[in-house]
PDB file of N, CA and C in Angstrom:
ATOM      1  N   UNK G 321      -3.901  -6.184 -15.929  1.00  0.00           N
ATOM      2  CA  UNK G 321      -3.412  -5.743 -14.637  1.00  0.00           C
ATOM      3  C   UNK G 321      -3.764  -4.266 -14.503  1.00  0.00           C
ATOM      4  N   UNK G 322      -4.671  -4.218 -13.536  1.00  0.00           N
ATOM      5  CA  UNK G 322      -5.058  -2.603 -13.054  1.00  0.00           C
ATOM      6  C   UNK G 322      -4.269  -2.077 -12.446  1.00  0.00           C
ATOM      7  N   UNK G 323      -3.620  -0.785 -12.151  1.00  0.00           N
ATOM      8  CA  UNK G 323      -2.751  -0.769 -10.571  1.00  0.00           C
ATOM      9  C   UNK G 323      -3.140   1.129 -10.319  1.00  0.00           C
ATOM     10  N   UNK G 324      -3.946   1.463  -9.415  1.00  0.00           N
ATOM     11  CA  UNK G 324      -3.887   2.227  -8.365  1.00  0.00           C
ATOM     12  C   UNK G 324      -2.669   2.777  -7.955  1.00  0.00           C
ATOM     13  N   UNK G 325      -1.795   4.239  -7.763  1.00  0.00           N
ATOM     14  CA  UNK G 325      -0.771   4.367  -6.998  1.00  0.00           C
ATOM     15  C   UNK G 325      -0.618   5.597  -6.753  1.00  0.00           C
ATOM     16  N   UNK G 326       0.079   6.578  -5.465  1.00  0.00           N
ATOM     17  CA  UNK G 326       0.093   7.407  -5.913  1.00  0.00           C
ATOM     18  C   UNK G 326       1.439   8.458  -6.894  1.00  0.00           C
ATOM     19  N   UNK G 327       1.812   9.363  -6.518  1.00  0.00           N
ATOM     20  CA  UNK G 327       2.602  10.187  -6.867  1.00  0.00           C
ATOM     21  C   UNK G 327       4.256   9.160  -7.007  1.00  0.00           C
ATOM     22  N   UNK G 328       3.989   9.180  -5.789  1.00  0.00           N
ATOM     23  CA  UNK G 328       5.732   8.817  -5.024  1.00  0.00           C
ATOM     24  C   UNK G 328       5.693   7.080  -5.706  1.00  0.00           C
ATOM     25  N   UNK G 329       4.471   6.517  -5.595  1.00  0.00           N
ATOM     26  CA  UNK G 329       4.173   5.022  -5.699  1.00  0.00           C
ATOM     27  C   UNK G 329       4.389   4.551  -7.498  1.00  0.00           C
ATOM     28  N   UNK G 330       4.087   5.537  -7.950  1.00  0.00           N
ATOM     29  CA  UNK G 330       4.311   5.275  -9.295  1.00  0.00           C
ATOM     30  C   UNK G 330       5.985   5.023 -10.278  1.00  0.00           C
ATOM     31  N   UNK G 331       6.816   6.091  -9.819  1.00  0.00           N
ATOM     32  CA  UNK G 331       7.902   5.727 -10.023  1.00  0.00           C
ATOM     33  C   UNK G 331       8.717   4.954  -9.572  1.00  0.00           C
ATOM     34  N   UNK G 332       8.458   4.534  -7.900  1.00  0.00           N
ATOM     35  CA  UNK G 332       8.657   3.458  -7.265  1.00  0.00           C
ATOM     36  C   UNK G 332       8.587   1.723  -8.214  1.00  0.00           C
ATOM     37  N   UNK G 333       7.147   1.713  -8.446  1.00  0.00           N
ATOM     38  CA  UNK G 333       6.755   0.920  -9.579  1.00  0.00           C
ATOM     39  C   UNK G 333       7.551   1.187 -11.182  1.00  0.00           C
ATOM     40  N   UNK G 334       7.743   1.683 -11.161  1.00  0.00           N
ATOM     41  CA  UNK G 334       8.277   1.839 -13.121  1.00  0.00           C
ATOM     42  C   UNK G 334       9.544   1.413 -13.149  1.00  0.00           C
ATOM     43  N   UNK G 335      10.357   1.910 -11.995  1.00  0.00           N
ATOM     44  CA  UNK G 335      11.728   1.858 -11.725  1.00  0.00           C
ATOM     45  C   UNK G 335      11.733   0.307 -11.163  1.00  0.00           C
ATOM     46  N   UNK G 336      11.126  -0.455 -10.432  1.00  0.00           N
ATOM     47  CA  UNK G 336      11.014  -1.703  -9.877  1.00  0.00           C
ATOM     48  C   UNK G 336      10.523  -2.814 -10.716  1.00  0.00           C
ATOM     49  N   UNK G 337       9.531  -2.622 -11.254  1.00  0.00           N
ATOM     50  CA  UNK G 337       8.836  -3.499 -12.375  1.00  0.00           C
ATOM     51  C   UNK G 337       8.952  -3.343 -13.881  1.00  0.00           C
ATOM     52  N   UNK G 338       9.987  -2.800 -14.188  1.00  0.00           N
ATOM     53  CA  UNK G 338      10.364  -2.355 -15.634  1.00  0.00           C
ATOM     54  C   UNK G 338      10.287  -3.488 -16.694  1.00  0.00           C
ATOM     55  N   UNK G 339      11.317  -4.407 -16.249  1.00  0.00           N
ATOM     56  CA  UNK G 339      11.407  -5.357 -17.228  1.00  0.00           C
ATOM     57  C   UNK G 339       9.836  -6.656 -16.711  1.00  0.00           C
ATOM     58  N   UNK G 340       9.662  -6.875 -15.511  1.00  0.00           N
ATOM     59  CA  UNK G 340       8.433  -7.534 -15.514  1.00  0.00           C
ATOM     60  C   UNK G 340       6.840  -6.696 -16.308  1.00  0.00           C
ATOM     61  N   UNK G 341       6.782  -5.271 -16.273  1.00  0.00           N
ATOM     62  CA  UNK G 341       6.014  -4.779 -17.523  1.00  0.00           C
ATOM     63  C   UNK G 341       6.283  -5.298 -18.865  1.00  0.00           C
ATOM     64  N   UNK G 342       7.652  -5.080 -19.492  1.00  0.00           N
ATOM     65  CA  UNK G 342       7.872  -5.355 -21.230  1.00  0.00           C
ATOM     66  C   UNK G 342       7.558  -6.973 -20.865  1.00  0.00           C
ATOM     67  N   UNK G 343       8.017  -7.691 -19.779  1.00  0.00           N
ATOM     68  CA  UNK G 343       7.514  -9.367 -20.171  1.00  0.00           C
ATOM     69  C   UNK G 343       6.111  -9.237 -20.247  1.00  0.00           C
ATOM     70  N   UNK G 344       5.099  -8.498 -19.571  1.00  0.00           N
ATOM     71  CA  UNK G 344       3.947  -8.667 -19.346  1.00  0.00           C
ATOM     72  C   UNK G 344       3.225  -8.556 -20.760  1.00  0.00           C
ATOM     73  N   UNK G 345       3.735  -7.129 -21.348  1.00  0.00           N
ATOM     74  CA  UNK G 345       3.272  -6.546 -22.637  1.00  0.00           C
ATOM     75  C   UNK G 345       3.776  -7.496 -24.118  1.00  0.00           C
ATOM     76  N   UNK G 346       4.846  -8.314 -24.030  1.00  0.00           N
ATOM     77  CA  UNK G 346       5.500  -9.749 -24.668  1.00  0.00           C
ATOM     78  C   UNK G 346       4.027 -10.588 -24.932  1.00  0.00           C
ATOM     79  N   UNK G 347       3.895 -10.643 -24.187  1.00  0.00           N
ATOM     80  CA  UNK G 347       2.865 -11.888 -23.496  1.00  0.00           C
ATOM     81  C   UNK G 347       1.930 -11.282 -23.777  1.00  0.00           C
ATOM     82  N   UNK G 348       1.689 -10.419 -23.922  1.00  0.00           N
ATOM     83  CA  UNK G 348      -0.310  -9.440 -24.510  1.00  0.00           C
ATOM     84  C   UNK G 348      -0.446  -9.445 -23.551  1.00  0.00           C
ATOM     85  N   UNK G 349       0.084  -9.192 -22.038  1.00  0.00           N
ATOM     86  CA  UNK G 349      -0.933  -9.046 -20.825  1.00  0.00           C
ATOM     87  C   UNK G 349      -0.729  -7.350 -21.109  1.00  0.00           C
ATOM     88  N   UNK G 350      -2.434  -6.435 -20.908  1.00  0.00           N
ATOM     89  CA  UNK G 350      -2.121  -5.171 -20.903  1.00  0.00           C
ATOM     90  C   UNK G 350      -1.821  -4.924 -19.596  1.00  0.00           C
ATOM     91  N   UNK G 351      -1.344  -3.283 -19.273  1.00  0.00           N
ATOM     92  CA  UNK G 351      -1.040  -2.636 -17.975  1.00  0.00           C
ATOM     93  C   UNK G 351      -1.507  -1.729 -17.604  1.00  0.00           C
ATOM     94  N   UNK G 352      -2.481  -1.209 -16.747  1.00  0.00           N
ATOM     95  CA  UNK G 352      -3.028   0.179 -16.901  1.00  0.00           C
ATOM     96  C   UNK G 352      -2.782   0.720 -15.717  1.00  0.00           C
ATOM     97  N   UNK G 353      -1.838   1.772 -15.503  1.00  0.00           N
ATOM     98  CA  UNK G 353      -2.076   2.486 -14.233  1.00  0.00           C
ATOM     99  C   UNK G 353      -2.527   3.856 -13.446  1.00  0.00           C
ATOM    100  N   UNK G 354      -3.290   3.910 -13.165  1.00  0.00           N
ATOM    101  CA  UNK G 354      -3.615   4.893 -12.770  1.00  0.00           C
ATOM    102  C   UNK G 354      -3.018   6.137 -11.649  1.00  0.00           C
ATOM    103  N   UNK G 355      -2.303   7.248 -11.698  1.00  0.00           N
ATOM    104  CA  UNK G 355      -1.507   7.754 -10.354  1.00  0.00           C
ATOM    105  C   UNK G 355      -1.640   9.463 -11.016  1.00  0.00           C
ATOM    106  N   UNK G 356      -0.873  10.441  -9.989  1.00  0.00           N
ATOM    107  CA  UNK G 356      -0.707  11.463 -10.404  1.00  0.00           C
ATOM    108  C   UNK G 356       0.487  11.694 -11.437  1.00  0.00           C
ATOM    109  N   UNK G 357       0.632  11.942 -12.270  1.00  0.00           N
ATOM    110  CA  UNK G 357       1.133  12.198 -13.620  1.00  0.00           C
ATOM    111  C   UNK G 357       1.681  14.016 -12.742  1.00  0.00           C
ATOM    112  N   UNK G 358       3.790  13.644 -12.527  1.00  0.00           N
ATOM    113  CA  UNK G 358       4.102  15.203 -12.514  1.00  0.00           C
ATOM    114  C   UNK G 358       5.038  15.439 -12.757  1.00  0.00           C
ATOM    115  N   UNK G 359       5.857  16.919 -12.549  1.00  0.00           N
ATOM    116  CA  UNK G 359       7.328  17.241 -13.575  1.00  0.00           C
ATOM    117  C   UNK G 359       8.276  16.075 -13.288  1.00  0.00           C
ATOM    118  N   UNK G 360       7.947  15.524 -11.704  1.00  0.00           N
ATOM    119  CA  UNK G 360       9.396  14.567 -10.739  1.00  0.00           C
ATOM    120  C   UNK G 360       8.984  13.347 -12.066  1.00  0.00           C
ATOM    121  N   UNK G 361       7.863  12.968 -11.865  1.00  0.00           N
ATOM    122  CA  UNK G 361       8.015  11.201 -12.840  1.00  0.00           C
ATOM    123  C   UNK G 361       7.525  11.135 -14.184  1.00  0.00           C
ATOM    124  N   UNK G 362       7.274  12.920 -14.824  1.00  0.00           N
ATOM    125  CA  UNK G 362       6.524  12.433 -16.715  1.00  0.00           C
ATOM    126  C   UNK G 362       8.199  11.860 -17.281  1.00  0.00           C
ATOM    127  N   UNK G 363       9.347  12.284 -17.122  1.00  0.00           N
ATOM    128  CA  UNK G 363      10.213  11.883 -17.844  1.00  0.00           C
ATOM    129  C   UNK G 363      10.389  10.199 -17.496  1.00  0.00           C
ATOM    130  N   UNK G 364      10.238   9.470 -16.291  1.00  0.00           N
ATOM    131  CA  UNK G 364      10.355   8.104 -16.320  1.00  0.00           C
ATOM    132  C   UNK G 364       8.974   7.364 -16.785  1.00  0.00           C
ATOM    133  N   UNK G 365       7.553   8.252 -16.961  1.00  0.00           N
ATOM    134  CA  UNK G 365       6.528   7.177 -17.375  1.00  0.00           C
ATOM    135  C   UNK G 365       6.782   7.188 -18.853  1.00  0.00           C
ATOM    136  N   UNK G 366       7.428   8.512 -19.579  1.00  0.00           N
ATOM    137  CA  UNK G 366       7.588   8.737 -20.938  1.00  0.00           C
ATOM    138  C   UNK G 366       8.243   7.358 -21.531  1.00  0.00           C
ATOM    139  N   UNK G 367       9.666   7.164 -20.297  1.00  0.00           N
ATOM    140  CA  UNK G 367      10.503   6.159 -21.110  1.00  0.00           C
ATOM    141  C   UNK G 367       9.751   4.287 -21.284  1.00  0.00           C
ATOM    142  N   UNK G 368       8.613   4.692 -20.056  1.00  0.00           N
ATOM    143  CA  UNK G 368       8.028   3.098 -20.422  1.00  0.00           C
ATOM    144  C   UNK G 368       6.834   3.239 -20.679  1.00  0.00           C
ATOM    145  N   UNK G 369       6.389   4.112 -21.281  1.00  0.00           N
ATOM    146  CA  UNK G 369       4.829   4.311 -21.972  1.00  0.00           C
ATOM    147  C   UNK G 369       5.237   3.336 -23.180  1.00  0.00           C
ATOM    148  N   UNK G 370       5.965   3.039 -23.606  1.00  0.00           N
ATOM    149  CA  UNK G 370       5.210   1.270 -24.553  1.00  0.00           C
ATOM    150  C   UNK G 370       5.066   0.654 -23.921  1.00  0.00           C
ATOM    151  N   UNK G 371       5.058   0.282 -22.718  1.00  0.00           N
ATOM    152  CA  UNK G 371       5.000  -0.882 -22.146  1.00  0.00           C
ATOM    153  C   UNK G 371       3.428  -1.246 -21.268  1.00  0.00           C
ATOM    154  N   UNK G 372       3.305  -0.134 -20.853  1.00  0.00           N
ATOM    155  CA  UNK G 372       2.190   0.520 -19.721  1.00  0.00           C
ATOM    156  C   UNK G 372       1.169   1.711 -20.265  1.00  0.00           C
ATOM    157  N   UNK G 373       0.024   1.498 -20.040  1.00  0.00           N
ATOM    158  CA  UNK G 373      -0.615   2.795 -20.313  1.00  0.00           C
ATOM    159  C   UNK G 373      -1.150   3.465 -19.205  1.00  0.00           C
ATOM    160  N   UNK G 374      -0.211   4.729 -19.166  1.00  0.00           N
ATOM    161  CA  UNK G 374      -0.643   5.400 -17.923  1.00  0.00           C
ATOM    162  C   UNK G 374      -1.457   6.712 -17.745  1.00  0.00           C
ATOM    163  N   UNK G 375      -2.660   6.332 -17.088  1.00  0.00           N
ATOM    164  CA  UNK G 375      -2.951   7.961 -17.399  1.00  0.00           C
ATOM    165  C   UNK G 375      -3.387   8.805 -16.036  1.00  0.00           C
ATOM    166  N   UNK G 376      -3.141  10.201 -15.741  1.00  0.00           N
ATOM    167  CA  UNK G 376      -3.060  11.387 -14.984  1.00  0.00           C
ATOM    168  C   UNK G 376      -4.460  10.897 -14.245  1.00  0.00           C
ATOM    169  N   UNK G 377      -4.350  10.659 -13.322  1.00  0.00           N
ATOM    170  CA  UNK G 377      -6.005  10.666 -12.111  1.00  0.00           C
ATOM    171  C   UNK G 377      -5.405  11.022 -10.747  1.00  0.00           C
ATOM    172  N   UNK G 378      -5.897  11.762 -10.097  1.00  0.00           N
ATOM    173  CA  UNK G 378      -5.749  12.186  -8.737  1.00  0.00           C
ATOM    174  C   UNK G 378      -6.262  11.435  -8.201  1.00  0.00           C
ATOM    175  N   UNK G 379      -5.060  10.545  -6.980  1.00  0.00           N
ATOM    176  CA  UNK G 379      -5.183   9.182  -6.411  1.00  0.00           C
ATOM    177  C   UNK G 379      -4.684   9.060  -5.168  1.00  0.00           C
ATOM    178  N   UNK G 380      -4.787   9.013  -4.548  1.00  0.00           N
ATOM    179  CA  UNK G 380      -4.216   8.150  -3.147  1.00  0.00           C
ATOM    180  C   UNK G 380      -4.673   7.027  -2.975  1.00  0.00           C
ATOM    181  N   UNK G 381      -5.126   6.508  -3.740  1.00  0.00           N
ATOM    182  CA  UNK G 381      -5.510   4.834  -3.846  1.00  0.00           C
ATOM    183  C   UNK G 381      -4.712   4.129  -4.067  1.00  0.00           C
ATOM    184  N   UNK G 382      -4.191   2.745  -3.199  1.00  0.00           N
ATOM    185  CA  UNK G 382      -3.091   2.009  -4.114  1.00  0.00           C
ATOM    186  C   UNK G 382      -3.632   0.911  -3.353  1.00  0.00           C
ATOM    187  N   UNK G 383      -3.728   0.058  -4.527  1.00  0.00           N
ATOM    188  CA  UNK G 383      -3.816  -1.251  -4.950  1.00  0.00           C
ATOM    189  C   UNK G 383      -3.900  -1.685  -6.513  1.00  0.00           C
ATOM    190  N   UNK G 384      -3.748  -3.097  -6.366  1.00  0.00           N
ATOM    191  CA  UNK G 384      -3.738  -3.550  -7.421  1.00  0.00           C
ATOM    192  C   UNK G 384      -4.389  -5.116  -8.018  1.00  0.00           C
ATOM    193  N   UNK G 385      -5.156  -4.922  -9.151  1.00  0.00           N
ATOM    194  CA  UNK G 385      -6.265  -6.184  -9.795  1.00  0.00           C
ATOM    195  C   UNK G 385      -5.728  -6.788 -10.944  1.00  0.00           C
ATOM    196  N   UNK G 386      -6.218  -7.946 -10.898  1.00  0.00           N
ATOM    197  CA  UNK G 386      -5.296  -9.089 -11.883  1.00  0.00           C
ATOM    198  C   UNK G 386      -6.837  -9.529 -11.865  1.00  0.00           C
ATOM    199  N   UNK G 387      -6.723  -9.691 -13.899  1.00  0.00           N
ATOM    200  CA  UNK G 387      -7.906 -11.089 -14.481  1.00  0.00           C
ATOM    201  C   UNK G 387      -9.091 -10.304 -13.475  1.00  0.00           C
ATOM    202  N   UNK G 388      -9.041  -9.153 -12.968  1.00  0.00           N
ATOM    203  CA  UNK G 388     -10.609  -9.192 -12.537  1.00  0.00           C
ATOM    204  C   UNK G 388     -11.257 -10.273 -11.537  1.00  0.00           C
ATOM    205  N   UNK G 389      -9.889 -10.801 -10.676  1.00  0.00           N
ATOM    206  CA  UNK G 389     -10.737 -11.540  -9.970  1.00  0.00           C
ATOM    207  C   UNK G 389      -9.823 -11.457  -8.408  1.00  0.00           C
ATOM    208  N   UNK G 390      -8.247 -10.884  -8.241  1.00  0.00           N
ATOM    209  CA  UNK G 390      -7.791 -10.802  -7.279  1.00  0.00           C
ATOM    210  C   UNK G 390      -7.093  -9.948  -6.935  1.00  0.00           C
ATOM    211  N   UNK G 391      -7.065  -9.440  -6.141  1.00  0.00           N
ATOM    212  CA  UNK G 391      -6.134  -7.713  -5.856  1.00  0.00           C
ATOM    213  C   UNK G 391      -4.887  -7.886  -4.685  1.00  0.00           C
ATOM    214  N   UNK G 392      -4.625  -7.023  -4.829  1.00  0.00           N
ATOM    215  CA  UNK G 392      -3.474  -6.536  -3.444  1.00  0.00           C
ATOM    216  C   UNK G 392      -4.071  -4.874  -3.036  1.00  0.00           C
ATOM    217  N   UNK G 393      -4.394  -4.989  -1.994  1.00  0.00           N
ATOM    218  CA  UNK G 393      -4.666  -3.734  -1.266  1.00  0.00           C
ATOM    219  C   UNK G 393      -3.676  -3.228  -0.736  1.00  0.00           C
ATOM    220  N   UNK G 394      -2.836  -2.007  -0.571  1.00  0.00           N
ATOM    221  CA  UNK G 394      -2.307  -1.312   0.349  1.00  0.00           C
ATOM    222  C   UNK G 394      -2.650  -1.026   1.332  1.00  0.00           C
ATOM    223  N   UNK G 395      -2.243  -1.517   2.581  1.00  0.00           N
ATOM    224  CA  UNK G 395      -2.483  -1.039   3.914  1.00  0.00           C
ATOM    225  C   UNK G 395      -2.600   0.123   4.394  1.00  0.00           C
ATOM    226  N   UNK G 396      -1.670   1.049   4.016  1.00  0.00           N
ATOM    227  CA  UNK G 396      -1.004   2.304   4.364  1.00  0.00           C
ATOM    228  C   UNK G 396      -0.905   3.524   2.999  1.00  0.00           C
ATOM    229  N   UNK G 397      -0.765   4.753   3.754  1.00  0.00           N
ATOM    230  CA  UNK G 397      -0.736   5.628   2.057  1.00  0.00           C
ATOM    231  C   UNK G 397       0.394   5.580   2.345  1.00  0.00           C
ATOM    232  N   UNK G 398       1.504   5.861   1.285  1.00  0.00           N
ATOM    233  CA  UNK G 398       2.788   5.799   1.082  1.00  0.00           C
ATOM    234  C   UNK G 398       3.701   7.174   1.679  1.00  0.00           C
ATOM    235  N   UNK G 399       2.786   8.487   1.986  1.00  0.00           N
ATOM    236  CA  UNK G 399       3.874   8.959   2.919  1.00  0.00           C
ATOM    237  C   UNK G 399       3.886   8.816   4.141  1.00  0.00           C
ATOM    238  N   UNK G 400       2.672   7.676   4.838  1.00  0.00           N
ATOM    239  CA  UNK G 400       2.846   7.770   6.336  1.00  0.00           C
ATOM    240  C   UNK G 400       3.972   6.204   6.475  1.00  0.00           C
ATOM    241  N   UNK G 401       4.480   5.971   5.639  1.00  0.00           N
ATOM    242  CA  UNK G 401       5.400   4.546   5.389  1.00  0.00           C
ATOM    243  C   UNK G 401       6.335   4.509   4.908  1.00  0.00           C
ATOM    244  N   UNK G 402       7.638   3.842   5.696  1.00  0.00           N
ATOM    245  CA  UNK G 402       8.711   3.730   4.591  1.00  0.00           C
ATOM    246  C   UNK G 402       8.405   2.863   3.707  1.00  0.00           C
ATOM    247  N   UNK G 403       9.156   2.870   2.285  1.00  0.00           N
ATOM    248  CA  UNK G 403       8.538   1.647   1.506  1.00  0.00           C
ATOM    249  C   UNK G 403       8.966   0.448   2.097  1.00  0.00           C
ATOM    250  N   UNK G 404      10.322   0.226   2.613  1.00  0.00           N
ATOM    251  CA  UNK G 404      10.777  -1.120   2.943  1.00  0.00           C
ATOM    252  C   UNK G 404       9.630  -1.955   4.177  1.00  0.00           C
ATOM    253  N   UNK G 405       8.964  -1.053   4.664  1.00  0.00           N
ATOM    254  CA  UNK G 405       8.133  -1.627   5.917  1.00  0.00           C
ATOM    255  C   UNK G 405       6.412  -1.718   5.664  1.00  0.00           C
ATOM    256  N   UNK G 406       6.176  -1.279   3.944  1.00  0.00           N
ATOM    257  CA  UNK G 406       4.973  -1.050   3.357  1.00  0.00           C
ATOM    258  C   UNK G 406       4.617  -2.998   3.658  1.00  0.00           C
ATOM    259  N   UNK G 407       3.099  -2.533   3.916  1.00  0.00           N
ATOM    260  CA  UNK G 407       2.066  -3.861   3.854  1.00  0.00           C
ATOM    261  C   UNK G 407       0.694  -3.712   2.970  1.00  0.00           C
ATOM    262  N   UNK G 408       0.481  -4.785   2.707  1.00  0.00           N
ATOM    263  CA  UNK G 408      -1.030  -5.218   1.864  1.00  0.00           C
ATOM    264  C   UNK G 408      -1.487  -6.342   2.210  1.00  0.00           C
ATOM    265  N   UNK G 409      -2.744  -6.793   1.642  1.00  0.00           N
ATOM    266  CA  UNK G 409      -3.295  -8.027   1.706  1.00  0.00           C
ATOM    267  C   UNK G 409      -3.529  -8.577   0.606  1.00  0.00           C
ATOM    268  N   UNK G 410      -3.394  -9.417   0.025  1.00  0.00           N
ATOM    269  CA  UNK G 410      -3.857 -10.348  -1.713  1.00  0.00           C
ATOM    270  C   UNK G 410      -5.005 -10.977  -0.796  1.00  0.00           C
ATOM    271  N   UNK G 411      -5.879 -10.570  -2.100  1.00  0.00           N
ATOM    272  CA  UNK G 411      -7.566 -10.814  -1.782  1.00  0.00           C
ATOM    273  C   UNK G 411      -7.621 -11.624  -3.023  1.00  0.00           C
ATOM    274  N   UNK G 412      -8.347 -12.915  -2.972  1.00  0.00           N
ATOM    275  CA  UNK G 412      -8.727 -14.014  -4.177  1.00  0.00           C
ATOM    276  C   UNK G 412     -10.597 -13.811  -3.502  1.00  0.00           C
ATOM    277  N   UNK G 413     -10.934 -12.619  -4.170  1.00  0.00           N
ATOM    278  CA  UNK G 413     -12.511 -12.368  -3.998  1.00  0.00           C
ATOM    279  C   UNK G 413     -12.976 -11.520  -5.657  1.00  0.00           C
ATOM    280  N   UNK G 414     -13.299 -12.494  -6.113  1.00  0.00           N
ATOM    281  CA  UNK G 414     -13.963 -11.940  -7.721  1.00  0.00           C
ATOM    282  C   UNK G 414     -15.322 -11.003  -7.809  1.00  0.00           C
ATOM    283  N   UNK G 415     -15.982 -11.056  -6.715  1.00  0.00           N
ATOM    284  CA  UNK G 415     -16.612 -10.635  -6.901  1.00  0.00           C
ATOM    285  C   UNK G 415     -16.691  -8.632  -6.820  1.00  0.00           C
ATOM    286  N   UNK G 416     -15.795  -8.794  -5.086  1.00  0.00           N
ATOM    287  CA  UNK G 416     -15.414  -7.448  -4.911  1.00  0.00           C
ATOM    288  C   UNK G 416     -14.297  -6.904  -5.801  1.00  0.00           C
ATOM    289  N   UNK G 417     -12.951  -7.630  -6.578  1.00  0.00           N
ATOM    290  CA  UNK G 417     -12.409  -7.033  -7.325  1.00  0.00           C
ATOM    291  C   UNK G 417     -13.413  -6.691  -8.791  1.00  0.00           C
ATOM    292  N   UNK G 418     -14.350  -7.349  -9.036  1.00  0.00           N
ATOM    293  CA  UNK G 418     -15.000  -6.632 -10.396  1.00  0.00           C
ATOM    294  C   UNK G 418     -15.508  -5.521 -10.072  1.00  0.00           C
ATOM    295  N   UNK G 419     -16.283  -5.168  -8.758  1.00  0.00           N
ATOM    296  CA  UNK G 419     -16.496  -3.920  -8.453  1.00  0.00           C
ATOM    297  C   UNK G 419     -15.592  -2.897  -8.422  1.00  0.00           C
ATOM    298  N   UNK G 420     -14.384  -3.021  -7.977  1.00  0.00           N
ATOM    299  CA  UNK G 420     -13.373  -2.571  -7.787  1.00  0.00           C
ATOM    300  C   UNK G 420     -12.909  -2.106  -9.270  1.00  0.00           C
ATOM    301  N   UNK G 421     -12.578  -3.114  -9.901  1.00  0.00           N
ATOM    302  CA  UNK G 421     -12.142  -3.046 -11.467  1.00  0.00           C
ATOM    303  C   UNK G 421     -12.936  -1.697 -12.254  1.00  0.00           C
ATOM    304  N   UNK G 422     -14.207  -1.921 -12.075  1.00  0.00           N
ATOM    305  CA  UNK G 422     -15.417  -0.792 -12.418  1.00  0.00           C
ATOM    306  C   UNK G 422     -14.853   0.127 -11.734  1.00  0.00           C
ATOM    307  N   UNK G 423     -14.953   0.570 -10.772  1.00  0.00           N
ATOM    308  CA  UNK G 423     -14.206   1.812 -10.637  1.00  0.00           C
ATOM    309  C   UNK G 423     -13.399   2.466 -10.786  1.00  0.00           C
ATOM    310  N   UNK G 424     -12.372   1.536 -10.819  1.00  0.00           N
ATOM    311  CA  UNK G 424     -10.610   1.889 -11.497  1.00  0.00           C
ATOM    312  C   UNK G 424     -11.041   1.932 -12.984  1.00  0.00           C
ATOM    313  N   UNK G 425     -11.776   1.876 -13.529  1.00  0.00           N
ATOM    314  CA  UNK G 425     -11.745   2.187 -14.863  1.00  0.00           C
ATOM    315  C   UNK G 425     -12.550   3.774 -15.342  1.00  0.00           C
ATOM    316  N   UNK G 426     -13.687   3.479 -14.339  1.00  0.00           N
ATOM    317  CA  UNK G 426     -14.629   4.781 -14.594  1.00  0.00           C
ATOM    318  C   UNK G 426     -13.537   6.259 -14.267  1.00  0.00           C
ATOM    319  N   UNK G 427     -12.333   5.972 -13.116  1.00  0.00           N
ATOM    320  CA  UNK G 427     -11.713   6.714 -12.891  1.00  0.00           C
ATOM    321  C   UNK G 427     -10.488   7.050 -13.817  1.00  0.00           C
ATOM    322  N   UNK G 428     -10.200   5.747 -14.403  1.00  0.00           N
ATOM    323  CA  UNK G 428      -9.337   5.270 -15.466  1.00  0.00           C
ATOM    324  C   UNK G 428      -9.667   6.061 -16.684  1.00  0.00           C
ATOM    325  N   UNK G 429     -11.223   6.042 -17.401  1.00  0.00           N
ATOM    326  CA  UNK G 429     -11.883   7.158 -18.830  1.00  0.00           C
ATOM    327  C   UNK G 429     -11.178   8.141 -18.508  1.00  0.00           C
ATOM    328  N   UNK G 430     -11.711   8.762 -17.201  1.00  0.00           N
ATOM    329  CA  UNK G 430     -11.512  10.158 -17.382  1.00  0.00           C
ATOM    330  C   UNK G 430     -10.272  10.942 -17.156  1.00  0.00           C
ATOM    331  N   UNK G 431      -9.471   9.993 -16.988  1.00  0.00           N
ATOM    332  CA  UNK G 431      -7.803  10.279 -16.486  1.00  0.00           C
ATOM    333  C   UNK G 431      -7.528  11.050 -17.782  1.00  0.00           C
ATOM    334  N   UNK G 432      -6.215  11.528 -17.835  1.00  0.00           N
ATOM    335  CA  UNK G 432      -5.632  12.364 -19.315  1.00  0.00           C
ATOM    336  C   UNK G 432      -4.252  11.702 -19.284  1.00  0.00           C
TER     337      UNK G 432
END
């Protein structure tokens, strides 16, 4: 599971998907996410860095890839949205999520 997010989107996620991460990481599914890494959320990625490997990339990208073959796109960047009214689309297209995947990763190396 790839996931794209930004600043605000990331702790949103850690705090929401906590225990569905440790099931994921149970199960050997890895987690990689990519977002801005800052003073507001290093203390909550600290507490679930076993679970997730997260690393620092400057992002306003959010979405997210499964198995390399289907995503969820974000509609909207997350401060022009409340979260409760946030939209996406789930895309079952393998071909454009491997492209996709390639990039979230090339961006993914060079993260810290």
């Amino acid at each position: 599971i790839l996931i794209s997010t930004t600043e605000q989107g990331i702790s949103r996620k850690l705090n929401s998907f906590k225990s569905q991460f440790k099931k994921a990481k149970n199960n050997k599914i890895s987690i990689k996410i990519a977002a801005p890494i800052t003073k507001q959320n290093i203390n909550l990625i600290k507490k679930l860095s076993s679970d997730v490997l997260v690393k620092n990339v400057d992002n306003n990208a959010r979405f997210c890839i499964i198995d390399g073959k289907e995503m969820l796109i974000m509609l909207s960047h997350d401060k022009d949205i409340h979260p409760d009214y946030d939209s996406g689309v789930w895309i079952n297209a393998p071909n454009f999520a491997s492209h996709l995947e390639n990039s979230f990763n090339s961006r993914f190396d060079k993260g810290k």
